[in-house]
Short mmCIF file of N, CA and C in Angstrom, two decimals:
data_model
loop_
_atom_site.label_atom_id
_atom_site.label_comp_id
_atom_site.label_asym_id
_atom_site.label_seq_id
_atom_site.Cartn_x
_atom_site.Cartn_y
_atom_site.Cartn_z
N MET A 1 46.26 -2.26 -22.91
CA MET A 1 46.18 -2.97 -21.56
C MET A 1 45.40 -2.05 -20.67
N THR A 2 44.39 -2.62 -20.02
CA THR A 2 43.66 -1.79 -19.02
C THR A 2 44.26 -1.80 -17.74
N LYS A 3 44.24 -0.50 -17.17
CA LYS A 3 44.92 -0.36 -15.71
C LYS A 3 44.06 -1.18 -14.86
N LYS A 4 44.74 -1.75 -13.80
CA LYS A 4 44.15 -2.26 -12.68
C LYS A 4 44.60 -1.59 -11.37
N TYR A 5 43.57 -1.43 -10.69
CA TYR A 5 43.88 -0.48 -9.46
C TYR A 5 43.42 -1.43 -8.23
N ALA A 6 44.28 -1.36 -7.23
CA ALA A 6 44.27 -2.01 -5.91
C ALA A 6 44.50 -0.97 -4.75
N LEU A 7 43.59 -1.03 -3.85
CA LEU A 7 43.80 -0.26 -2.56
C LEU A 7 44.10 -1.06 -1.30
N VAL A 8 45.15 -0.83 -0.75
CA VAL A 8 45.57 -1.65 0.32
C VAL A 8 45.48 -0.86 1.59
N THR A 9 44.74 -1.07 2.54
CA THR A 9 44.69 -0.13 3.75
C THR A 9 45.87 -0.57 4.62
N GLY A 10 46.32 0.42 5.24
CA GLY A 10 47.55 0.29 6.19
C GLY A 10 48.70 -0.27 5.32
N SER A 11 48.88 0.60 4.12
CA SER A 11 50.08 0.08 3.34
C SER A 11 51.39 0.85 3.40
N ALA A 12 51.47 1.64 4.48
CA ALA A 12 52.68 2.29 4.51
C ALA A 12 53.91 1.71 5.15
N LYS A 13 53.44 0.39 5.88
CA LYS A 13 54.67 -0.23 6.43
C LYS A 13 54.22 -1.64 6.72
N ARG A 14 55.10 -2.35 7.14
CA ARG A 14 54.90 -3.83 7.34
C ARG A 14 54.30 -4.74 6.28
N LEU A 15 53.37 -5.47 6.63
CA LEU A 15 52.68 -6.36 5.74
C LEU A 15 51.93 -5.51 4.72
N GLY A 16 51.28 -4.63 4.99
CA GLY A 16 50.56 -3.84 4.07
C GLY A 16 51.64 -3.24 3.09
N LYS A 17 52.68 -2.78 3.40
CA LYS A 17 53.56 -2.40 2.39
C LYS A 17 53.92 -3.40 1.43
N ASP A 18 54.40 -4.47 2.04
CA ASP A 18 54.86 -5.67 1.32
C ASP A 18 53.83 -6.05 0.22
N LEU A 19 52.53 -6.13 0.78
CA LEU A 19 51.46 -6.46 -0.17
C LEU A 19 51.38 -5.53 -1.29
N ALA A 20 51.35 -4.23 -0.90
CA ALA A 20 51.28 -3.10 -2.10
C ALA A 20 52.31 -3.20 -2.98
N LEU A 21 53.57 -3.42 -2.56
CA LEU A 21 54.73 -3.34 -3.49
C LEU A 21 54.68 -4.88 -4.30
N LYS A 22 54.23 -5.86 -3.82
CA LYS A 22 53.98 -6.92 -4.59
C LYS A 22 53.05 -6.85 -5.63
N LEU A 23 51.80 -6.15 -5.39
CA LEU A 23 50.81 -5.71 -6.30
C LEU A 23 51.37 -4.88 -7.40
N THR A 24 52.19 -3.95 -7.08
CA THR A 24 52.86 -3.07 -8.03
C THR A 24 53.65 -3.88 -8.83
N ASP A 25 54.40 -4.87 -8.47
CA ASP A 25 55.08 -5.74 -9.37
C ASP A 25 54.31 -6.50 -10.32
N GLN A 26 53.09 -6.89 -9.94
CA GLN A 26 52.17 -7.65 -10.65
C GLN A 26 51.36 -6.77 -11.73
N GLY A 27 51.74 -5.37 -11.71
CA GLY A 27 51.10 -4.58 -12.73
C GLY A 27 49.91 -3.76 -12.30
N TYR A 28 49.62 -3.77 -10.99
CA TYR A 28 48.52 -2.99 -10.41
C TYR A 28 49.10 -1.62 -10.27
N THR A 29 48.15 -0.65 -10.39
CA THR A 29 48.53 0.71 -9.82
C THR A 29 47.92 0.79 -8.41
N VAL A 30 48.70 0.83 -7.38
CA VAL A 30 48.36 0.68 -6.10
C VAL A 30 48.04 2.00 -5.34
N LEU A 31 46.90 2.12 -4.89
CA LEU A 31 46.44 3.26 -4.13
C LEU A 31 46.83 2.96 -2.55
N PHE A 32 47.83 3.63 -2.02
CA PHE A 32 48.23 3.44 -0.76
C PHE A 32 47.31 4.13 0.36
N HIS A 33 46.97 3.50 1.31
CA HIS A 33 46.29 4.17 2.38
C HIS A 33 47.11 4.18 3.66
N TYR A 34 47.00 5.14 4.41
CA TYR A 34 47.84 5.49 5.58
C TYR A 34 46.96 6.25 6.52
N PHE A 35 47.36 6.29 7.82
CA PHE A 35 46.65 7.28 8.83
C PHE A 35 47.74 7.96 9.56
N SER A 36 48.64 7.25 10.12
CA SER A 36 49.54 8.15 11.12
C SER A 36 50.98 7.79 10.57
N SER A 37 51.16 7.12 9.42
CA SER A 37 52.59 6.86 9.07
C SER A 37 52.97 7.84 7.95
N GLN A 38 53.05 9.20 8.17
CA GLN A 38 53.38 9.96 7.07
C GLN A 38 54.85 9.86 6.65
N LYS A 39 55.78 9.57 7.69
CA LYS A 39 57.20 9.59 7.30
C LYS A 39 57.43 8.26 6.20
N GLU A 40 56.68 7.20 6.66
CA GLU A 40 56.82 6.10 5.70
C GLU A 40 56.24 6.38 4.32
N ILE A 41 55.17 7.02 4.31
CA ILE A 41 54.54 7.36 3.05
C ILE A 41 55.51 8.18 2.14
N ASP A 42 56.03 9.14 2.91
CA ASP A 42 56.81 9.97 2.15
C ASP A 42 58.22 9.18 1.65
N GLU A 43 58.54 8.37 2.40
CA GLU A 43 59.42 7.33 1.89
C GLU A 43 59.31 6.49 0.66
N LEU A 44 57.98 6.02 0.74
CA LEU A 44 57.53 5.38 -0.39
C LEU A 44 57.34 6.10 -1.66
N LYS A 45 57.09 7.55 -1.45
CA LYS A 45 56.79 8.39 -2.66
C LYS A 45 58.10 8.71 -3.13
N ASP A 46 59.13 8.80 -2.31
CA ASP A 46 60.61 9.04 -2.98
C ASP A 46 60.91 7.77 -3.63
N PHE A 47 60.50 6.60 -3.21
CA PHE A 47 61.00 5.39 -3.78
C PHE A 47 60.46 5.24 -5.11
N PHE A 48 59.11 5.49 -5.20
CA PHE A 48 58.28 5.44 -6.46
C PHE A 48 58.90 6.45 -7.61
N LYS A 49 59.46 7.52 -7.30
CA LYS A 49 60.25 8.53 -8.07
C LYS A 49 61.17 7.74 -8.52
N THR A 50 62.14 6.88 -7.88
CA THR A 50 63.24 6.30 -8.31
C THR A 50 63.02 5.17 -9.21
N ILE A 51 61.77 4.52 -9.12
CA ILE A 51 61.60 3.51 -10.09
C ILE A 51 60.60 4.00 -11.32
N ASN A 52 60.28 5.27 -11.19
CA ASN A 52 59.56 5.86 -12.27
C ASN A 52 58.19 5.35 -12.42
N LYS A 53 57.33 5.25 -11.47
CA LYS A 53 55.98 4.66 -11.34
C LYS A 53 55.22 5.73 -10.60
N PRO A 54 53.98 5.90 -11.03
CA PRO A 54 53.03 6.84 -10.24
C PRO A 54 52.83 6.36 -8.86
N PHE A 55 52.49 7.26 -8.15
CA PHE A 55 52.40 6.89 -6.71
C PHE A 55 51.12 7.84 -6.18
N PHE A 56 50.14 7.08 -5.50
CA PHE A 56 49.00 7.59 -5.04
C PHE A 56 48.73 7.24 -3.59
N ALA A 57 48.46 8.07 -2.77
CA ALA A 57 48.29 7.69 -1.26
C ALA A 57 46.93 8.64 -0.83
N PHE A 58 46.28 7.97 0.08
CA PHE A 58 45.14 8.90 0.77
C PHE A 58 45.29 8.62 2.17
N LYS A 59 45.24 9.63 3.12
CA LYS A 59 45.34 9.49 4.48
C LYS A 59 43.72 9.51 5.00
N ALA A 60 43.51 8.49 5.87
CA ALA A 60 42.25 8.37 6.40
C ALA A 60 42.21 7.44 7.62
N ASP A 61 41.40 7.71 8.58
CA ASP A 61 41.16 6.97 9.85
C ASP A 61 40.19 5.82 9.45
N VAL A 62 40.49 4.55 9.32
CA VAL A 62 39.43 3.53 9.04
C VAL A 62 38.40 3.49 10.11
N LYS A 63 38.60 4.11 11.23
CA LYS A 63 37.57 4.11 12.26
C LYS A 63 36.41 5.13 12.10
N ASP A 64 36.87 5.99 11.10
CA ASP A 64 35.82 7.05 10.77
C ASP A 64 35.06 6.92 9.47
N LYS A 65 33.83 6.64 9.45
CA LYS A 65 33.17 6.25 8.27
C LYS A 65 33.13 7.40 7.40
N ASN A 66 32.98 8.59 7.73
CA ASN A 66 33.08 9.83 6.89
C ASN A 66 34.51 9.95 5.98
N GLN A 67 35.62 9.63 6.88
CA GLN A 67 36.92 9.69 6.07
C GLN A 67 37.02 8.65 5.14
N ILE A 68 36.28 7.40 5.34
CA ILE A 68 36.41 6.35 4.32
C ILE A 68 35.59 6.64 3.31
N LYS A 69 34.41 7.21 3.39
CA LYS A 69 33.52 7.71 2.44
C LYS A 69 34.32 8.75 1.66
N ASN A 70 34.93 9.56 2.06
CA ASN A 70 35.76 10.54 1.31
C ASN A 70 36.83 9.86 0.56
N MET A 71 37.45 8.87 1.17
CA MET A 71 38.62 8.08 0.43
C MET A 71 37.94 7.47 -0.79
N ALA A 72 36.60 6.65 -0.55
CA ALA A 72 35.98 6.12 -1.81
C ALA A 72 35.58 7.06 -2.83
N ASN A 73 35.11 8.37 -2.57
CA ASN A 73 35.01 9.17 -3.41
C ASN A 73 36.15 9.70 -4.20
N TRP A 74 37.39 9.85 -3.52
CA TRP A 74 38.50 10.14 -4.25
C TRP A 74 38.96 8.93 -5.22
N VAL A 75 38.79 7.63 -4.81
CA VAL A 75 38.99 6.62 -5.84
C VAL A 75 38.22 6.82 -6.80
N GLU A 76 36.86 6.93 -6.73
CA GLU A 76 35.88 7.09 -7.83
C GLU A 76 36.15 8.21 -8.75
N ASN A 77 36.51 9.35 -8.20
CA ASN A 77 36.80 10.64 -8.98
C ASN A 77 38.08 10.62 -9.75
N ASN A 78 39.07 9.93 -9.12
CA ASN A 78 40.37 9.95 -9.88
C ASN A 78 40.76 8.66 -10.54
N PHE A 79 40.12 7.58 -10.37
CA PHE A 79 40.45 6.35 -10.92
C PHE A 79 39.18 5.58 -11.69
N GLY A 80 38.02 5.94 -11.19
CA GLY A 80 36.80 5.41 -11.80
C GLY A 80 36.58 3.99 -11.41
N SER A 81 37.24 3.12 -11.06
CA SER A 81 37.07 1.65 -10.74
C SER A 81 38.01 1.26 -9.50
N LEU A 82 37.84 0.15 -9.19
CA LEU A 82 38.70 -0.58 -8.07
C LEU A 82 38.64 -2.01 -8.45
N ASP A 83 39.75 -2.58 -8.73
CA ASP A 83 39.79 -4.07 -9.02
C ASP A 83 40.13 -4.89 -7.80
N LEU A 84 40.78 -4.33 -6.87
CA LEU A 84 41.16 -5.01 -5.65
C LEU A 84 41.16 -4.17 -4.30
N LEU A 85 40.44 -4.60 -3.43
CA LEU A 85 40.37 -3.99 -2.08
C LEU A 85 41.21 -4.93 -1.05
N VAL A 86 42.18 -4.50 -0.42
CA VAL A 86 42.75 -5.42 0.65
C VAL A 86 42.58 -4.73 1.96
N ASN A 87 41.71 -5.28 2.71
CA ASN A 87 41.42 -4.64 4.10
C ASN A 87 42.64 -5.30 4.99
N ASN A 88 43.65 -4.52 5.12
CA ASN A 88 44.96 -5.10 5.89
C ASN A 88 45.09 -4.42 7.18
N VAL A 89 44.47 -3.32 7.36
CA VAL A 89 44.71 -2.63 8.78
C VAL A 89 44.19 -3.60 9.97
N GLY A 90 45.05 -3.72 10.95
CA GLY A 90 44.85 -4.53 12.01
C GLY A 90 45.50 -3.98 13.30
N ASN A 91 44.67 -3.67 14.25
CA ASN A 91 45.11 -3.08 15.43
C ASN A 91 45.30 -4.44 16.45
N TYR A 92 46.42 -4.59 16.86
CA TYR A 92 46.79 -5.76 17.91
C TYR A 92 47.43 -5.32 19.10
N GLN A 93 46.51 -5.42 20.14
CA GLN A 93 46.95 -5.02 21.46
C GLN A 93 46.72 -6.19 22.39
N LEU A 94 47.73 -6.54 23.01
CA LEU A 94 47.73 -7.69 23.98
C LEU A 94 47.60 -7.05 25.49
N ALA A 95 46.59 -7.54 26.20
CA ALA A 95 46.35 -7.27 27.70
C ALA A 95 45.29 -8.08 28.17
N ASN A 96 45.35 -8.51 29.34
CA ASN A 96 44.28 -9.28 30.02
C ASN A 96 43.09 -8.64 29.93
N ILE A 97 41.97 -9.15 29.43
CA ILE A 97 40.77 -8.69 29.38
C ILE A 97 40.29 -7.99 30.55
N SER A 98 40.58 -8.40 31.76
CA SER A 98 40.11 -7.77 33.11
C SER A 98 40.74 -6.39 33.20
N ASN A 99 41.98 -6.15 32.47
CA ASN A 99 42.74 -4.72 32.70
C ASN A 99 42.44 -4.01 31.42
N PHE A 100 41.67 -4.35 30.40
CA PHE A 100 41.47 -3.78 29.07
C PHE A 100 40.46 -2.69 29.58
N THR A 101 40.89 -1.47 28.75
CA THR A 101 39.99 -0.24 28.89
C THR A 101 38.88 -0.21 27.83
N VAL A 102 37.83 0.45 28.06
CA VAL A 102 36.75 0.41 27.19
C VAL A 102 37.17 1.13 25.83
N GLU A 103 38.07 2.18 26.06
CA GLU A 103 38.63 2.72 24.90
C GLU A 103 39.61 1.98 23.95
N ASP A 104 40.31 1.07 24.59
CA ASP A 104 41.09 0.04 23.97
C ASP A 104 40.17 -0.94 23.16
N TRP A 105 39.11 -1.34 23.76
CA TRP A 105 38.33 -2.20 23.24
C TRP A 105 37.68 -1.55 21.86
N ASP A 106 37.18 -0.36 22.18
CA ASP A 106 36.56 0.42 20.92
C ASP A 106 37.49 0.45 19.88
N ASP A 107 38.65 0.81 20.08
CA ASP A 107 39.68 1.16 19.10
C ASP A 107 40.08 -0.15 18.24
N ILE A 108 40.11 -1.30 18.91
CA ILE A 108 40.34 -2.54 18.28
C ILE A 108 39.25 -3.00 17.35
N ILE A 109 38.00 -3.00 18.06
CA ILE A 109 36.78 -3.28 17.09
C ILE A 109 36.68 -2.42 16.00
N GLN A 110 36.72 -1.10 16.24
CA GLN A 110 36.57 -0.05 15.16
C GLN A 110 37.54 -0.32 14.15
N SER A 111 38.85 -0.32 14.47
CA SER A 111 39.95 -0.67 13.36
C SER A 111 39.81 -1.98 12.56
N ASN A 112 39.63 -3.03 13.29
CA ASN A 112 39.84 -4.40 12.79
C ASN A 112 38.33 -4.87 11.92
N LEU A 113 37.32 -4.39 12.57
CA LEU A 113 35.98 -4.87 12.04
C LEU A 113 35.32 -3.81 11.40
N ASN A 114 35.11 -2.86 12.00
CA ASN A 114 34.26 -1.78 11.42
C ASN A 114 34.96 -1.00 10.36
N GLY A 115 36.19 -0.86 10.50
CA GLY A 115 36.89 -0.12 9.42
C GLY A 115 36.83 -0.95 8.00
N ALA A 116 36.98 -2.26 8.27
CA ALA A 116 36.99 -3.09 7.01
C ALA A 116 35.48 -2.99 6.48
N TYR A 117 34.57 -3.08 7.30
CA TYR A 117 33.21 -2.87 6.74
C TYR A 117 32.89 -1.63 6.08
N TYR A 118 33.39 -0.60 6.73
CA TYR A 118 33.19 0.76 6.15
C TYR A 118 33.93 0.75 4.63
N CYS A 119 35.10 0.19 4.55
CA CYS A 119 35.73 0.23 3.10
C CYS A 119 34.86 -0.68 2.19
N ILE A 120 34.45 -1.77 2.65
CA ILE A 120 33.59 -2.54 1.86
C ILE A 120 32.47 -1.76 1.26
N HIS A 121 31.70 -1.32 2.29
CA HIS A 121 30.47 -0.64 2.11
C HIS A 121 30.59 0.58 1.08
N TYR A 122 31.58 1.54 1.30
CA TYR A 122 31.72 2.55 0.37
C TYR A 122 32.52 2.24 -0.93
N LEU A 123 33.13 1.16 -1.03
CA LEU A 123 33.82 0.85 -2.24
C LEU A 123 33.15 -0.08 -3.13
N LEU A 124 32.09 -0.81 -2.53
CA LEU A 124 31.58 -1.94 -3.18
C LEU A 124 31.15 -1.81 -4.67
N GLU A 125 30.54 -0.66 -4.86
CA GLU A 125 30.03 -0.50 -6.14
C GLU A 125 31.13 -0.32 -7.35
N LEU A 126 32.20 0.36 -6.77
CA LEU A 126 33.36 0.25 -7.75
C LEU A 126 34.10 -0.99 -7.98
N ILE A 127 34.15 -1.77 -7.01
CA ILE A 127 34.54 -3.17 -7.17
C ILE A 127 33.59 -4.01 -8.07
N LYS A 128 32.32 -3.93 -7.75
CA LYS A 128 31.34 -4.53 -8.65
C LYS A 128 31.51 -4.15 -10.11
N LYS A 129 31.67 -2.95 -10.41
CA LYS A 129 31.96 -2.29 -11.62
C LYS A 129 33.06 -2.92 -12.58
N SER A 130 34.17 -3.26 -11.67
CA SER A 130 35.18 -3.88 -12.44
C SER A 130 35.33 -5.40 -12.20
N GLN A 131 34.22 -5.74 -11.59
CA GLN A 131 34.23 -7.36 -11.17
C GLN A 131 35.37 -7.65 -10.42
N GLY A 132 35.75 -6.82 -9.42
CA GLY A 132 37.05 -7.00 -8.65
C GLY A 132 36.94 -7.81 -7.56
N ASN A 133 37.79 -7.87 -6.71
CA ASN A 133 37.87 -8.68 -5.33
C ASN A 133 38.13 -7.95 -4.25
N ILE A 134 37.76 -8.52 -3.03
CA ILE A 134 38.11 -8.08 -1.67
C ILE A 134 38.82 -9.21 -0.97
N ILE A 135 40.03 -8.77 -0.32
CA ILE A 135 40.70 -9.59 0.50
C ILE A 135 40.66 -8.93 1.96
N ASN A 136 40.30 -9.78 2.94
CA ASN A 136 40.09 -9.39 4.25
C ASN A 136 41.18 -10.10 4.96
N MET A 137 42.19 -9.33 5.82
CA MET A 137 43.19 -10.06 6.36
C MET A 137 42.82 -10.52 7.79
N GLY A 138 42.80 -11.56 8.16
CA GLY A 138 42.38 -12.12 9.58
C GLY A 138 43.79 -12.73 10.05
N TYR A 139 43.58 -13.83 10.77
CA TYR A 139 44.71 -14.38 11.33
C TYR A 139 44.55 -16.09 11.27
N ALA A 140 45.42 -16.70 11.41
CA ALA A 140 45.55 -18.12 11.31
C ALA A 140 44.69 -18.69 12.42
N SER A 141 43.70 -19.67 12.16
CA SER A 141 42.81 -20.21 13.14
C SER A 141 41.63 -19.29 13.53
N ALA A 142 41.38 -18.26 12.72
CA ALA A 142 40.23 -17.36 13.16
C ALA A 142 38.94 -18.13 13.15
N ASP A 143 38.91 -19.31 12.33
CA ASP A 143 37.49 -19.96 12.15
C ASP A 143 37.52 -20.95 13.39
N ALA A 144 38.63 -21.07 14.16
CA ALA A 144 38.51 -22.10 15.33
C ALA A 144 38.15 -21.13 16.60
N VAL A 145 36.97 -21.01 17.02
CA VAL A 145 36.81 -19.95 18.04
C VAL A 145 37.39 -20.51 19.37
N GLN A 146 38.25 -19.86 19.76
CA GLN A 146 38.97 -20.16 21.03
C GLN A 146 39.15 -18.78 21.79
N ALA A 147 38.92 -18.95 23.14
CA ALA A 147 39.06 -17.72 24.02
C ALA A 147 40.56 -17.56 24.40
N ASN A 148 40.99 -16.27 24.37
CA ASN A 148 42.37 -15.94 24.66
C ASN A 148 42.19 -14.73 25.55
N VAL A 149 42.58 -15.09 26.74
CA VAL A 149 42.29 -13.81 27.79
C VAL A 149 43.06 -12.57 27.48
N ASN A 150 44.21 -12.96 26.70
CA ASN A 150 45.17 -11.69 26.44
C ASN A 150 44.92 -11.01 25.06
N ALA A 151 43.92 -11.60 24.18
CA ALA A 151 43.73 -11.11 22.88
C ALA A 151 42.11 -11.18 22.60
N THR A 152 41.48 -10.97 23.52
CA THR A 152 39.98 -11.19 23.51
C THR A 152 39.33 -10.12 22.30
N ALA A 153 39.72 -8.83 22.56
CA ALA A 153 39.13 -8.07 21.49
C ALA A 153 39.73 -8.32 19.99
N TYR A 154 40.84 -8.64 19.86
CA TYR A 154 41.44 -8.74 18.73
C TYR A 154 40.73 -10.00 18.10
N SER A 155 40.57 -11.10 18.81
CA SER A 155 40.02 -12.30 18.45
C SER A 155 38.61 -12.16 17.95
N ILE A 156 37.82 -11.39 18.65
CA ILE A 156 36.39 -11.09 18.46
C ILE A 156 36.43 -10.30 17.10
N SER A 157 37.27 -9.27 17.08
CA SER A 157 37.20 -8.56 15.83
C SER A 157 37.53 -9.27 14.53
N LYS A 158 38.50 -10.23 14.57
CA LYS A 158 38.97 -10.93 13.40
C LYS A 158 38.05 -12.05 13.18
N THR A 159 37.39 -12.61 14.19
CA THR A 159 36.20 -13.63 13.96
C THR A 159 35.13 -13.09 13.30
N GLY A 160 34.84 -11.76 13.76
CA GLY A 160 33.78 -11.00 13.12
C GLY A 160 33.99 -10.84 11.61
N LEU A 161 35.44 -10.40 11.34
CA LEU A 161 35.73 -10.10 9.93
C LEU A 161 35.59 -11.41 9.08
N LEU A 162 35.98 -12.47 9.65
CA LEU A 162 35.77 -13.83 8.97
C LEU A 162 34.34 -14.06 8.82
N ILE A 163 33.32 -13.81 9.64
CA ILE A 163 32.01 -13.98 9.36
C ILE A 163 31.62 -13.12 8.33
N LEU A 164 31.97 -11.80 8.39
CA LEU A 164 31.70 -10.67 7.27
C LEU A 164 32.08 -11.16 6.04
N THR A 165 33.35 -11.85 5.82
CA THR A 165 34.01 -12.12 4.67
C THR A 165 32.96 -13.46 4.04
N LYS A 166 32.67 -14.23 4.93
CA LYS A 166 31.83 -15.39 4.38
C LYS A 166 30.48 -15.10 4.12
#
């Protein structure tokens, strides 16, 4: 049986963790990605010891294309292929757009849209090599363009991600 590898961004907690654990149950060797969730990654590492399964994790800021390039190199050098990329990272900040800072705007666009693009860009050849798949996590009704004064940056980033996906 050929090993199947899946990389899930933001997989240390919440939805990303649930997706990664489900993929593990389905036979994938999951490559966990995290940035600021060291405690949660350490807990997952301990959990994988108890179930006697290999655990792999890489720390990278999805907003930094060089760190994502390094992660892609790590995947290629250690695993040789990638069957599934799940772009799960999503920064969700609610605030009225008139009170939003430029830094908050940049952070959301970088995390939710550019970060997913960087992962796709640097991992695409490995995914093609295994005839794998990419899943980009959006939100319900992302294709129904609607203004939301309290979630403008988030909506724009996820609508852009939908366009990138299509």
